[in-house]
Coordinates of C-alpha atoms in Angstrom, one line a residue:
M1 CA 38.0 91.5 -42.8
Y2 CA 35.0 94.9 -42.2
N3 CA 32.0 93.8 -43.1
Y4 CA 28.7 96.5 -43.1
V5 CA 24.9 96.0 -42.4
Q6 CA 22.4 98.2 -42.4
V7 CA 19.9 98.1 -39.6
R8 CA 16.4 98.1 -41.4
P9 CA 12.7 97.7 -39.7
E10 CA 12.4 94.3 -39.1
H11 CA 15.4 94.1 -37.0
L12 CA 14.4 95.8 -34.7
N13 CA 12.6 95.4 -31.5
H14 CA 10.0 95.8 -29.8
N15 CA 11.3 99.7 -28.7
G16 CA 13.1 100.7 -31.4
F17 CA 16.6 99.4 -31.6
L18 CA 18.1 97.1 -33.4
F19 CA 17.6 93.2 -31.0
G20 CA 20.2 92.6 -29.7
G21 CA 19.3 88.7 -31.3
I22 CA 20.1 89.7 -34.5
L23 CA 23.7 91.7 -33.1
L24 CA 24.4 88.5 -32.3
K25 CA 23.5 86.0 -35.7
W26 CA 25.7 89.3 -37.4
V27 CA 28.7 88.6 -34.8
D28 CA 28.1 85.0 -34.8
E29 CA 27.6 85.0 -39.5
F30 CA 30.2 87.1 -40.0
A31 CA 33.8 86.4 -38.0
W32 CA 32.5 83.0 -38.8
L33 CA 32.6 83.9 -42.6
A34 CA 36.8 85.5 -41.9
A35 CA 37.7 82.4 -40.4
S36 CA 36.1 80.3 -43.7
M37 CA 37.8 82.5 -46.1
D38 CA 41.7 82.6 -43.6
F39 CA 41.1 78.8 -43.9
P40 CA 39.3 77.1 -47.1
G41 CA 38.2 74.1 -47.1
F42 CA 38.0 73.6 -43.0
S43 CA 34.5 73.6 -41.8
F44 CA 34.2 75.0 -38.4
V45 CA 31.2 75.5 -35.5
T46 CA 31.1 78.2 -33.1
V47 CA 31.9 76.7 -29.0
S48 CA 31.5 80.2 -27.9
M49 CA 31.3 84.4 -27.6
D50 CA 32.8 86.1 -24.5
K51 CA 31.1 88.8 -22.6
S52 CA 28.3 90.3 -24.7
V53 CA 27.6 93.5 -23.8
F54 CA 25.7 95.6 -25.8
K55 CA 26.7 99.8 -25.4
R56 CA 24.5 101.2 -27.0
S57 CA 22.0 101.1 -28.3
V58 CA 21.2 101.5 -32.1
D59 CA 19.2 103.0 -34.3
N60 CA 16.4 101.7 -37.5
G61 CA 18.5 103.5 -40.5
T62 CA 22.4 103.6 -39.3
I63 CA 24.6 101.6 -40.5
L64 CA 27.1 99.2 -38.7
R65 CA 30.6 98.1 -39.1
F66 CA 31.8 94.7 -37.8
D67 CA 35.0 94.9 -37.6
I68 CA 36.6 91.1 -37.7
K69 CA 40.6 90.7 -36.9
P70 CA 42.2 87.7 -35.5
D71 CA 43.1 87.0 -32.4
T72 CA 44.2 83.5 -31.3
L73 CA 45.5 79.8 -33.4
G74 CA 45.4 76.6 -31.7
R75 CA 45.9 73.5 -32.4
T76 CA 42.0 72.9 -33.8
S77 CA 40.4 76.2 -32.5
M78 CA 40.3 80.2 -33.3
S79 CA 39.6 83.4 -32.5
Y80 CA 38.4 86.1 -33.1
N81 CA 38.0 89.6 -32.1
V82 CA 34.5 91.6 -33.1
L83 CA 34.4 95.1 -32.7
V84 CA 30.9 96.3 -34.5
E85 CA 30.5 100.2 -34.6
N86 CA 28.1 102.9 -35.8
V87 CA 29.0 104.4 -38.7
K88 CA 28.3 108.3 -39.7
H89 CA 27.9 108.7 -43.1
G90 CA 29.9 110.8 -44.2
L91 CA 31.5 111.7 -40.9
D92 CA 35.3 110.2 -39.8
K93 CA 32.7 109.7 -36.1
K94 CA 32.3 105.4 -35.6
V95 CA 30.6 105.3 -32.1
T96 CA 31.2 101.6 -30.7
V97 CA 28.2 99.4 -29.7
F98 CA 29.0 96.1 -29.2
S99 CA 32.9 93.7 -28.9
T100 CA 33.0 90.1 -28.5
N101 CA 35.4 87.4 -29.6
V102 CA 34.5 84.7 -30.8
K103 CA 36.1 81.3 -30.7
F104 CA 35.5 78.4 -33.6
V105 CA 36.7 74.9 -34.2
S106 CA 37.4 73.1 -37.1
V107 CA 35.5 69.7 -37.4
D108 CA 34.7 66.9 -39.6
K109 CA 31.7 65.5 -41.1
D110 CA 31.0 64.0 -38.1
G111 CA 31.7 66.6 -35.4
V112 CA 35.5 65.5 -34.8
P113 CA 37.4 67.9 -33.8
T114 CA 40.6 68.4 -37.1
P115 CA 43.6 69.9 -36.7
L116 CA 44.1 73.5 -38.3
P117 CA 47.4 74.7 -40.9
R118 CA 49.0 77.4 -39.0
Q119 CA 48.5 80.8 -40.1
E120 CA 50.9 83.8 -39.7
V121 CA 47.3 86.1 -39.1
F122 CA 47.1 84.5 -35.8
K123 CA 49.3 85.7 -33.0
S124 CA 51.2 82.4 -31.5
S125 CA 49.5 80.8 -28.5
S126 CA 48.8 77.6 -26.9
D127 CA 46.4 75.5 -28.5
L128 CA 42.7 76.3 -27.4
I129 CA 41.1 73.0 -27.4

């Protein structure tokens, strides 16, 4: 699943580059959208985000592509690999600016973890949570 965002002035930090917290918000939101589309009718909370390393600064006007791919599926949880690339308009070159793995847990209205159905798009794994 791909999502795209254009970096605008309101996304910039005091040095004129993309604020890291904005990028993390987008990563969490877009991964959550992927989980919600893969498991319609289920409710999810973010449990963790792997090591967050900002590999390159991002300028105003940059178009970012968020590549969200299913990773592992447990009994009540799943994770997605997220790759964020600076997409050079009109060029074939993409530059990785960030990557991580985001883990979600399916919960009921009381916040209790609930089992998920098996999905073919996920690698087989032992129960994550």
